[in-house]
CSV table of C-alpha atoms and ligand atoms in Angstrom, one decimal:
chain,number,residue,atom,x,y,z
A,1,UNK,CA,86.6,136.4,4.3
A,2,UNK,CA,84.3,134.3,7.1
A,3,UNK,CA,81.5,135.4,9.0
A,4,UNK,CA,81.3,133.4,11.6
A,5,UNK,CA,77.6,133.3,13.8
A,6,UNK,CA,77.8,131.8,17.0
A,7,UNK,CA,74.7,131.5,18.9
A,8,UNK,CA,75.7,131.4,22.3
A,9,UNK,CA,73.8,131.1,26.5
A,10,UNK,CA,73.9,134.7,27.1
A,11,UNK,CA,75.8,134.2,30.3
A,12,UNK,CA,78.8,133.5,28.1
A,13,UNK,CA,79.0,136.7,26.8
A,14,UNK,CA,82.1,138.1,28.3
A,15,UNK,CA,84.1,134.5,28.2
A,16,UNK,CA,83.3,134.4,24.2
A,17,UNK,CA,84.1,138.1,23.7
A,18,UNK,CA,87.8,137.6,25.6
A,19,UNK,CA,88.0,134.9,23.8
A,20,UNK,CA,87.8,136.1,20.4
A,21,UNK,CA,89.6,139.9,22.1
A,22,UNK,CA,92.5,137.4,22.5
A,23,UNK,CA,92.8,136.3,18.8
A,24,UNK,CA,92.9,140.4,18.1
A,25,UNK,CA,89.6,140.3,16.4
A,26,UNK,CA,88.6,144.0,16.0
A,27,UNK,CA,85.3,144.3,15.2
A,28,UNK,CA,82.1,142.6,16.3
A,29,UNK,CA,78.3,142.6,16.5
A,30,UNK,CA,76.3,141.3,19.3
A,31,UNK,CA,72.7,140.6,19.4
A,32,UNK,CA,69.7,139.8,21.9
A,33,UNK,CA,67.6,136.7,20.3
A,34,UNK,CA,65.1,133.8,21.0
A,35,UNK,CA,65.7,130.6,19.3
A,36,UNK,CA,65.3,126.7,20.0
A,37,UNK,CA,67.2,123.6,19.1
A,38,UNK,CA,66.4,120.0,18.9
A,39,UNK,CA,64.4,119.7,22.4
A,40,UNK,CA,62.4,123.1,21.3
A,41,UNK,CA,63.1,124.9,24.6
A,42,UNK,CA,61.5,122.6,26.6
A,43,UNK,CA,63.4,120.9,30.0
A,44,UNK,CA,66.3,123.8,29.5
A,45,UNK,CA,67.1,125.7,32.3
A,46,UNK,CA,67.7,129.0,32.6
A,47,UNK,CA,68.8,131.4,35.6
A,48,UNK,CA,67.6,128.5,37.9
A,49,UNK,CA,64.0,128.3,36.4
A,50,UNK,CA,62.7,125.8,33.6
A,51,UNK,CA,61.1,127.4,30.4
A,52,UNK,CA,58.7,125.2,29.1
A,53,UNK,CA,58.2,128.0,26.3
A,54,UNK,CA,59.6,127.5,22.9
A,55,UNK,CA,61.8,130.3,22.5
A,56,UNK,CA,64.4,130.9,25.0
A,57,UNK,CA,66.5,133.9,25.2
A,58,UNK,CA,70.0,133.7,23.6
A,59,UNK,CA,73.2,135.8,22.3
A,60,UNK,CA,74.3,136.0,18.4
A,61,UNK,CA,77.9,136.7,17.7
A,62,UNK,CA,78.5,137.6,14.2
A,63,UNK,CA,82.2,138.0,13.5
A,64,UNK,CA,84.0,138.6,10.0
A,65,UNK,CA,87.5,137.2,9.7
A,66,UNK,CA,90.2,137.1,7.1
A,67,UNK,CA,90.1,133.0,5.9
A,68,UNK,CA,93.2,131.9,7.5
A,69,UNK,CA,91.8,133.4,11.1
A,70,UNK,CA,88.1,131.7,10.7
A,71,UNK,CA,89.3,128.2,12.4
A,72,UNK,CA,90.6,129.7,15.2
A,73,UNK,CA,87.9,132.2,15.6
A,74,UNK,CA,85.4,128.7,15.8
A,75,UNK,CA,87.8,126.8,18.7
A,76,UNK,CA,88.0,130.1,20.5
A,77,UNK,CA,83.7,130.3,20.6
A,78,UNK,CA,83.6,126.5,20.9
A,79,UNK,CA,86.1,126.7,24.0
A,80,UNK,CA,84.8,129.4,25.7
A,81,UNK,CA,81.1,129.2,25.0
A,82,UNK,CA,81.1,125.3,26.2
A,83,UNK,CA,79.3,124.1,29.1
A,84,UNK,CA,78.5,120.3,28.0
A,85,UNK,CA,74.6,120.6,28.7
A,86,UNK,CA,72.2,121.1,26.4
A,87,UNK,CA,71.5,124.2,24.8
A,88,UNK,CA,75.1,125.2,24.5
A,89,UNK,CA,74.4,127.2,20.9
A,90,UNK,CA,75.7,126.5,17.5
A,91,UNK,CA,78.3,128.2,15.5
A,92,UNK,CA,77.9,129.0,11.9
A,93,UNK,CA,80.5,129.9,9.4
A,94,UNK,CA,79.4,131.1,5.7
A,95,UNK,CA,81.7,133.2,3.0
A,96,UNK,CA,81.5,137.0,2.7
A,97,UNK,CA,81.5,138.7,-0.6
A,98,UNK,CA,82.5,141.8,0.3
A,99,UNK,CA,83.4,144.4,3.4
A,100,UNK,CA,83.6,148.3,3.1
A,101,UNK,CA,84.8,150.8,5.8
A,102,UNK,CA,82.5,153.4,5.0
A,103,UNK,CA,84.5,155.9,6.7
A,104,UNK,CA,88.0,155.6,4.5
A,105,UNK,CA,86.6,153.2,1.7
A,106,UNK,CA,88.7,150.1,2.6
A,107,UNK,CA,87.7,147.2,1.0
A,108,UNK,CA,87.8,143.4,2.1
A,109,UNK,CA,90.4,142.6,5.0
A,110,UNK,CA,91.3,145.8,5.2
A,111,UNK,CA,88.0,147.1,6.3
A,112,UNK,CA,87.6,144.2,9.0
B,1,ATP,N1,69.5,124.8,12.7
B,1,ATP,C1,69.5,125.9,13.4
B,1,ATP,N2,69.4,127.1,12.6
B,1,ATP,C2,69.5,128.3,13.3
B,1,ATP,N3,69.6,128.4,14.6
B,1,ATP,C3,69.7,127.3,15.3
B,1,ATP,C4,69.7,126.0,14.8
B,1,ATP,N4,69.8,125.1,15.8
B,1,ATP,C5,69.9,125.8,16.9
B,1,ATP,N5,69.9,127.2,16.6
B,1,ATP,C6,70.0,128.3,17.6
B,1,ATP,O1,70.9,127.8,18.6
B,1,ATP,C7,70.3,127.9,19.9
B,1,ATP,C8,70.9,126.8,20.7
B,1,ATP,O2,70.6,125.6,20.1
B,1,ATP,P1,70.9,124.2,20.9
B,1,ATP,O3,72.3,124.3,21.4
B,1,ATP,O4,69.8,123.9,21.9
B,1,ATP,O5,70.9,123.2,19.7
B,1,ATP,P2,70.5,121.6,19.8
B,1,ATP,O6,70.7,121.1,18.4
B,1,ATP,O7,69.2,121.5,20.5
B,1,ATP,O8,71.8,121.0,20.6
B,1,ATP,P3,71.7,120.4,22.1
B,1,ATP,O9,71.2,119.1,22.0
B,1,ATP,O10,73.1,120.5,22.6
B,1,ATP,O11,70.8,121.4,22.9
B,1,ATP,C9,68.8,127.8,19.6
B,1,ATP,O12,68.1,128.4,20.6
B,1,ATP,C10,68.7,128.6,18.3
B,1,ATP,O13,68.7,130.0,18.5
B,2,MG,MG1,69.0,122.1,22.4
């Protein structure tokens, strides 16, 4: 198994979710965070007004995936989360040990 952490402009929130519906991805966790890349928030706009704070307000997918769904999980964030300007987000895929359905006691795919 993948997870698969895609930080994401929070106005593509629907557009990645669809996206990754699509595919027939169950399960998912979104999150409200502040980060900065390589220009450290500065010069990036956002909702027509430019920060010149460091932080600037972002979404976090984190999606786990069987392995053979991971590649298509990253070309359906990386298409639908793309604008072309700066500050598009990142997407970050690292192995997963273990998942557990608490519920029924599934492990591994079957719990995604
Ligand atoms: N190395 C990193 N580790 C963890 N999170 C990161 C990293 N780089 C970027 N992020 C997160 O991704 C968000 C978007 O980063 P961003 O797209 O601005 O990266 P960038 O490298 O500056 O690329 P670009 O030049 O396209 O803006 C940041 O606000 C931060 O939350
Ligand atoms: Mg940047």
């Amino acid at each position: 198994m993948k997870k698969i952490e895609a930080v994401v402009k929070p106005f593509k929130v629907e557009d990645v979710k669809e996206a990754l519906a699509e595919l027939g991805i169950e399960g998912m966790t979104l999150s409200e965070v502040k980060g900065f890349g390589r220009q450290k928030g500065h010069s990036e706009i956002y909702r027509g007004s430019e920060y010149t704070v460091d932080f600037l307000p972002k979404v976090k997918f984190e999606v786990v995936v069987a392995d053979d769904r991971a590649q298509r999980a990253v070309e359906a964030i990386l298409r639908s989360a793309k604008t072309g300007k700066i500050g598009d987000g990142k997407i970050f895929v690292c192995d997963v040990e273990q998942a557990v359905r608490i519920r029924t006691d599934e492990r591994d795919v079957d719990a995604l």
